[in-house]
Short mmCIF file of C-alpha atoms in Angstrom, two decimals:
data_model
loop_
_atom_site.label_atom_id
_atom_site.label_comp_id
_atom_site.label_asym_id
_atom_site.label_seq_id
_atom_site.Cartn_x
_atom_site.Cartn_y
_atom_site.Cartn_z
CA MET A 81 82.15 113.30 76.32
CA SER A 82 83.46 116.74 75.49
CA SER A 83 83.27 118.12 79.03
CA THR A 84 85.98 115.98 80.53
CA PRO A 85 86.45 116.88 84.18
CA THR A 86 89.95 117.98 85.01
CA ALA A 87 91.81 116.77 88.04
CA THR A 88 91.80 119.11 91.01
CA PRO A 89 94.01 118.30 94.00
CA PRO A 90 92.03 117.00 97.00
CA THR A 91 90.84 119.71 99.36
CA PRO A 92 93.13 120.02 102.42
CA THR A 93 91.58 118.51 105.53
CA SER A 94 92.97 121.01 108.01
CA PRO A 95 93.79 124.73 107.84
CA VAL A 96 96.88 125.45 105.78
CA THR A 97 99.65 127.93 106.54
CA LEU A 98 99.44 131.09 104.45
CA ALA A 99 101.41 134.34 104.48
CA VAL A 100 100.85 137.65 102.72
CA GLY A 101 101.92 137.33 99.08
CA ASP A 102 101.42 133.56 98.88
CA GLU A 103 99.75 132.57 95.63
CA MET A 104 97.14 130.02 94.66
CA PRO A 105 98.52 127.60 92.04
CA VAL A 106 97.62 129.15 88.68
CA SER A 107 95.34 126.92 86.60
CA GLU A 108 93.39 127.02 83.36
CA PHE A 109 90.04 125.71 82.18
CA GLY A 110 89.02 125.39 78.56
CA PRO A 111 88.49 125.88 75.79
CA LEU A 112 85.00 126.48 77.16
CA THR A 113 82.35 124.56 75.21
CA ARG A 114 78.57 124.74 74.96
CA SER A 115 78.59 121.32 76.61
CA HIS A 116 80.25 122.80 79.72
CA ILE A 117 77.56 125.49 79.81
CA VAL A 118 74.68 123.03 79.35
CA ARG A 119 76.13 120.67 81.93
CA TYR A 120 76.34 123.47 84.49
CA ALA A 121 72.79 124.61 83.59
CA GLY A 122 71.55 121.13 84.53
CA ALA A 123 73.61 121.01 87.69
CA SER A 124 72.70 124.49 88.92
CA GLY A 125 69.17 124.94 87.61
CA ASP A 126 70.04 128.10 85.66
CA PHE A 127 67.99 127.65 82.48
CA ASN A 128 68.09 131.25 81.28
CA PRO A 129 67.98 130.63 77.49
CA ILE A 130 70.59 133.33 76.88
CA HIS A 131 73.16 130.71 78.00
CA HIS A 132 72.07 127.80 75.77
CA ASP A 133 69.82 129.05 72.94
CA GLU A 134 71.81 130.78 70.16
CA GLU A 135 68.70 132.23 68.55
CA PHE A 136 67.47 133.69 71.82
CA ALA A 137 70.92 135.09 72.67
CA ARG A 138 71.15 136.83 69.28
CA SER A 139 67.64 138.23 69.63
CA ALA A 140 68.80 139.76 72.92
CA GLY A 141 71.61 141.53 71.08
CA MET A 142 74.43 139.15 72.03
CA PRO A 143 76.80 137.59 69.46
CA GLY A 144 75.74 134.16 70.78
CA VAL A 145 75.44 132.16 73.97
CA PHE A 146 77.87 132.87 76.82
CA GLY A 147 78.73 131.17 80.09
CA MET A 148 76.77 131.98 83.24
CA GLY A 149 78.88 133.92 85.73
CA LEU A 150 78.34 131.27 88.38
CA LEU A 151 79.97 128.68 86.10
CA HIS A 152 83.38 130.33 86.20
CA GLY A 153 82.57 131.58 89.71
CA GLY A 154 82.05 127.93 90.64
CA LEU A 155 85.22 126.82 88.88
CA LEU A 156 87.10 129.43 90.91
CA GLY A 157 85.35 128.26 94.10
CA GLN A 158 86.56 124.69 93.57
CA ARG A 159 90.12 125.96 93.16
CA LEU A 160 89.75 128.04 96.31
CA ALA A 161 88.61 124.91 98.20
CA ALA A 162 91.50 122.89 96.77
CA TRP A 163 93.92 125.61 97.93
CA VAL A 164 92.76 126.52 101.45
CA GLY A 165 90.46 123.59 102.36
CA LEU A 166 86.70 123.44 101.85
CA ALA A 167 85.92 123.60 105.58
CA ALA A 168 88.26 126.57 106.09
CA ILE A 169 86.41 128.95 103.74
CA ARG A 170 84.61 131.59 105.82
CA ALA A 171 83.47 133.86 102.98
CA TYR A 172 83.68 134.00 99.19
CA ARG A 173 82.45 136.96 97.21
CA ILE A 174 82.57 137.40 93.44
CA ARG A 175 82.05 140.43 91.24
CA PHE A 176 81.30 139.79 87.58
CA THR A 177 83.39 142.04 85.36
CA GLY A 178 82.86 140.54 81.91
CA GLN A 179 81.37 137.66 79.97
CA VAL A 180 83.03 134.41 78.97
CA TRP A 181 82.40 132.83 75.57
CA PRO A 182 82.63 129.38 73.97
CA GLY A 183 86.25 128.87 72.93
CA ASP A 184 87.63 130.89 75.84
CA VAL A 185 90.48 129.54 77.91
CA LEU A 186 90.03 130.80 81.46
CA CYS A 187 92.90 131.44 83.84
CA PHE A 188 92.44 131.27 87.63
CA SER A 189 94.75 132.99 90.09
CA GLY A 190 94.75 134.21 93.66
CA THR A 191 96.93 135.78 96.28
CA VAL A 192 96.95 136.36 100.03
CA THR A 193 96.43 140.06 100.75
CA GLY A 194 96.40 139.92 104.53
CA VAL A 195 96.50 137.69 107.58
CA ARG A 196 94.76 138.72 110.80
CA GLU A 197 93.37 137.34 114.00
CA GLN A 198 89.69 137.52 114.80
CA ASP A 199 87.79 135.85 117.64
CA GLY A 200 90.76 133.64 118.38
CA GLU A 201 91.05 132.44 114.78
CA GLN A 202 93.82 133.17 112.29
CA LEU A 203 92.18 134.38 109.06
CA ALA A 204 93.66 135.08 105.64
CA ASP A 205 92.15 137.62 103.24
CA LEU A 206 92.44 136.51 99.63
CA ALA A 207 92.06 138.27 96.28
CA LEU A 208 91.16 136.02 93.36
CA GLU A 209 90.69 136.53 89.66
CA VAL A 210 89.39 134.80 86.56
CA THR A 211 90.77 136.17 83.31
CA ARG A 212 90.15 135.26 79.67
CA GLN A 213 92.96 134.42 77.25
CA THR A 214 92.63 138.03 76.06
CA GLY A 215 93.62 139.24 79.52
CA ASP A 216 90.13 140.63 80.16
CA PRO A 217 88.99 140.01 83.72
CA ALA A 218 85.77 137.98 83.97
CA ILE A 219 85.62 137.84 87.77
CA ARG A 220 87.28 139.66 90.60
CA ALA A 221 86.70 137.92 93.91
CA THR A 222 87.64 138.04 97.56
CA ALA A 223 87.62 135.29 100.12
CA VAL A 224 88.33 134.80 103.80
CA ALA A 225 89.82 131.51 104.98
CA LYS A 226 90.77 130.14 108.36
CA VAL A 227 94.48 129.32 108.32
CA ALA A 228 96.83 127.54 110.69
CA GLN A 229 97.94 129.50 113.76
CA CYS A 230 101.46 130.87 113.51
CA ALA A 231 103.88 128.76 115.51
CA MET B 1 62.45 151.05 87.88
CA THR B 2 62.32 150.25 91.51
CA ASP B 3 62.53 152.18 94.77
CA ASP B 4 63.44 152.16 98.43
CA SER B 5 60.10 150.68 99.46
CA LEU B 6 61.45 147.32 98.28
CA THR B 7 63.99 147.18 101.09
CA GLY B 8 63.03 144.53 103.58
CA ARG B 9 60.57 142.84 101.25
CA ASP B 10 60.19 139.13 101.95
CA LEU B 11 60.85 137.12 98.78
CA GLY B 12 59.70 133.82 100.17
CA THR B 13 60.94 130.66 101.82
CA MET B 14 61.40 127.14 100.49
CA THR B 15 62.92 123.89 101.66
CA PHE B 16 65.01 121.42 99.67
CA PRO B 17 67.11 118.30 100.32
CA VAL B 18 70.89 118.13 99.87
CA ASP B 19 70.99 115.14 97.58
CA ARG B 20 74.03 112.96 96.89
CA SER B 21 73.40 112.79 93.13
CA LYS B 22 73.07 116.56 92.89
CA VAL B 23 76.29 117.16 94.81
CA ARG B 24 78.18 114.77 92.51
CA GLU B 25 76.63 116.34 89.40
CA PHE B 26 77.43 119.86 90.63
CA ALA B 27 81.08 119.11 91.50
CA ARG B 28 81.66 117.31 88.20
CA SER B 29 80.04 120.12 86.20
CA LEU B 30 82.80 122.26 87.70
CA GLY B 31 85.47 119.78 86.61
CA ASP B 32 86.22 118.69 90.18
CA LEU B 33 86.92 114.96 90.67
CA ASP B 34 87.87 115.24 94.36
CA GLU B 35 86.37 112.11 95.93
CA VAL B 36 85.28 114.13 98.94
CA TYR B 37 82.26 115.20 96.81
CA THR B 38 81.30 111.65 95.77
CA ASP B 39 82.54 109.13 98.34
CA VAL B 40 81.26 109.12 101.91
CA GLU B 41 84.37 107.31 103.16
CA ALA B 42 86.64 109.95 101.60
CA ALA B 43 84.41 112.65 103.12
CA ARG B 44 84.62 111.08 106.61
CA ALA B 45 88.39 110.70 106.26
CA ALA B 46 88.48 114.44 105.49
CA GLY B 47 86.61 115.20 108.73
CA PHE B 48 83.06 115.65 107.43
CA THR B 49 80.07 113.73 108.82
CA ASP B 50 78.92 113.00 105.24
CA ILE B 51 79.69 114.19 101.69
CA PRO B 52 80.11 117.99 101.84
CA VAL B 53 78.86 120.42 99.20
CA PRO B 54 80.99 122.64 96.93
CA PRO B 55 81.32 126.31 97.99
CA THR B 56 78.70 127.56 95.49
CA PHE B 57 76.35 124.56 95.72
CA VAL B 58 73.41 126.36 97.38
CA VAL B 59 72.67 128.11 94.07
CA SER B 60 71.26 124.77 92.86
CA SER B 61 68.28 125.46 95.13
CA ALA B 62 66.98 127.16 91.96
CA HIS B 63 65.71 123.69 90.96
CA TRP B 64 63.27 123.83 93.86
CA ARG B 65 61.82 127.28 93.32
CA GLU B 66 58.36 127.10 91.76
CA GLU B 67 58.91 130.41 90.08
CA ASP B 68 62.29 132.08 90.06
CA ASN B 69 61.47 135.24 88.22
CA MET B 70 63.14 137.50 90.75
CA VAL B 71 63.89 140.22 88.22
CA ALA B 72 60.22 140.69 87.34
CA THR B 73 59.14 140.37 91.00
CA LEU B 74 61.41 143.30 91.82
CA GLY B 75 60.07 145.43 88.98
CA LEU B 76 63.38 145.42 87.12
CA ASP B 77 63.60 145.42 83.33
CA LEU B 78 64.89 141.99 82.26
CA ARG B 79 66.60 143.44 79.18
CA ARG B 80 68.69 145.78 81.32
CA ALA B 81 69.22 143.61 84.40
CA LEU B 82 72.58 142.00 85.18
CA HIS B 83 73.87 139.79 87.96
CA GLY B 84 76.58 142.05 89.32
CA GLU B 85 77.84 140.24 92.40
CA CYS B 86 77.31 137.07 94.35
CA GLY B 87 78.79 136.17 97.72
CA TRP B 88 78.52 133.62 100.48
CA GLU B 89 79.31 133.65 104.18
CA TYR B 90 79.79 130.19 105.66
CA TYR B 91 78.73 129.51 109.26
CA GLY B 92 78.65 125.73 109.34
CA PRO B 93 79.05 122.62 107.21
CA VAL B 94 76.42 121.50 104.70
CA VAL B 95 76.46 117.77 103.91
CA VAL B 96 74.41 115.21 101.99
CA GLY B 97 71.29 114.32 103.97
CA ASP B 98 70.75 117.86 105.23
CA GLU B 99 67.51 119.63 104.48
CA LEU B 100 67.99 123.35 103.90
CA THR B 101 65.43 126.10 104.17
CA ALA B 102 66.16 129.21 102.10
CA SER B 103 64.60 132.53 103.14
CA ARG B 104 65.11 135.41 100.77
CA ARG B 105 64.61 139.14 101.26
CA VAL B 106 65.60 142.45 99.72
CA SER B 107 68.37 143.84 101.90
CA GLY B 108 69.01 147.12 100.14
CA VAL B 109 68.35 149.30 97.12
CA SER B 110 70.62 152.05 95.85
CA THR B 111 70.97 154.14 92.71
CA ARG B 112 73.79 155.99 91.04
CA GLU B 113 74.43 157.72 87.75
CA GLY B 114 75.72 155.26 85.15
CA ARG B 115 78.92 155.94 83.22
CA ARG B 116 76.95 155.91 79.97
CA GLY B 117 74.13 158.06 81.29
CA GLY B 118 70.88 157.04 82.91
CA THR B 119 70.39 155.88 86.45
CA MET B 120 71.72 152.52 87.58
CA THR B 121 69.72 150.72 90.23
CA MET B 122 71.37 148.13 92.47
CA VAL B 123 69.21 145.71 94.44
CA SER B 124 70.84 143.53 97.11
CA ILE B 125 69.16 140.27 97.98
CA GLU B 126 70.04 138.14 100.98
CA THR B 127 69.22 134.43 101.17
CA ASP B 128 69.67 132.66 104.50
CA PHE B 129 70.08 128.88 104.38
CA THR B 130 69.27 127.12 107.64
CA ASN B 131 69.53 123.38 108.17
CA GLN B 132 67.07 120.88 109.70
CA ARG B 133 68.37 121.81 113.17
CA GLY B 134 67.55 125.48 112.62
CA GLU B 135 71.24 126.47 112.33
CA LEU B 136 72.15 129.23 109.86
CA VAL B 137 74.81 127.57 107.68
CA VAL B 138 75.18 129.83 104.63
CA ARG B 139 74.12 133.37 103.83
CA GLN B 140 74.15 134.29 100.13
CA THR B 141 74.08 137.90 98.99
CA ASP B 142 73.33 138.78 95.37
CA VAL B 143 73.48 142.20 93.76
CA LEU B 144 71.27 142.72 90.73
CA VAL B 145 72.05 145.75 88.61
CA GLU B 146 69.60 147.47 86.28
CA THR B 147 71.57 149.65 83.89
CA GLY B 148 70.34 153.07 82.82
CA GLY B 149 67.63 152.96 80.14
#
């Protein structure tokens, strides 16, 4: 099977401690294959042919098929969950800034931009990014996570 | 081309089950082998009542829409339409065995001049997911962009 899942650390079971400037462990995914794209199409229900049919993609003026934004958005979401804890995520918002192509190696990173208190909860604001091996950004994202109260 | 009259338009409601096989398939398609997404015991040990769903899982509700031609419904030109943004606000856990109802509406329409000329139209769509107890658990907001023609 060409789309071998990669190990992700288990999602923390309680809010973690985060401070401004803390970074998500940097990770990579790839090279991206058509099998990854097709597998995500089946999982998500996104059967837009531009993502799996070369002929259709070329007729739409693209060089070929490309990954759906929610594929690398989802890959980033899993890393966010593995970092801050699935149950601690309050919001996750992604902005698509460029396409990803078969053969791409994607890099995932994130940083804490702020920590604040709201309604008795300690919340961290996060900035996240997916970049291609070329350095081009494919996603810029923000997230809000509940974090452990300061001692 | 679209206009302000779209704002507030109801784009329909549908109900779908949160299925264990789908959750496993979704997590694995994203390369995640965390047992919390496949093993109920691991999920309970992690504090969930059953297997929880990945952060972006609700998008798989697309499988349950009879017709998901939102771009055409909104009067946008498919050849010039892009998915610009997607976001989720989380209000409560979603676990295997839940039944979610998704209600979708147009929450805003705006236009601005594109960098390469022509008018860009941005349509925001909100989808509320409520569970079988009537609790709002996730709100998804999408922004569709039609580039200048």
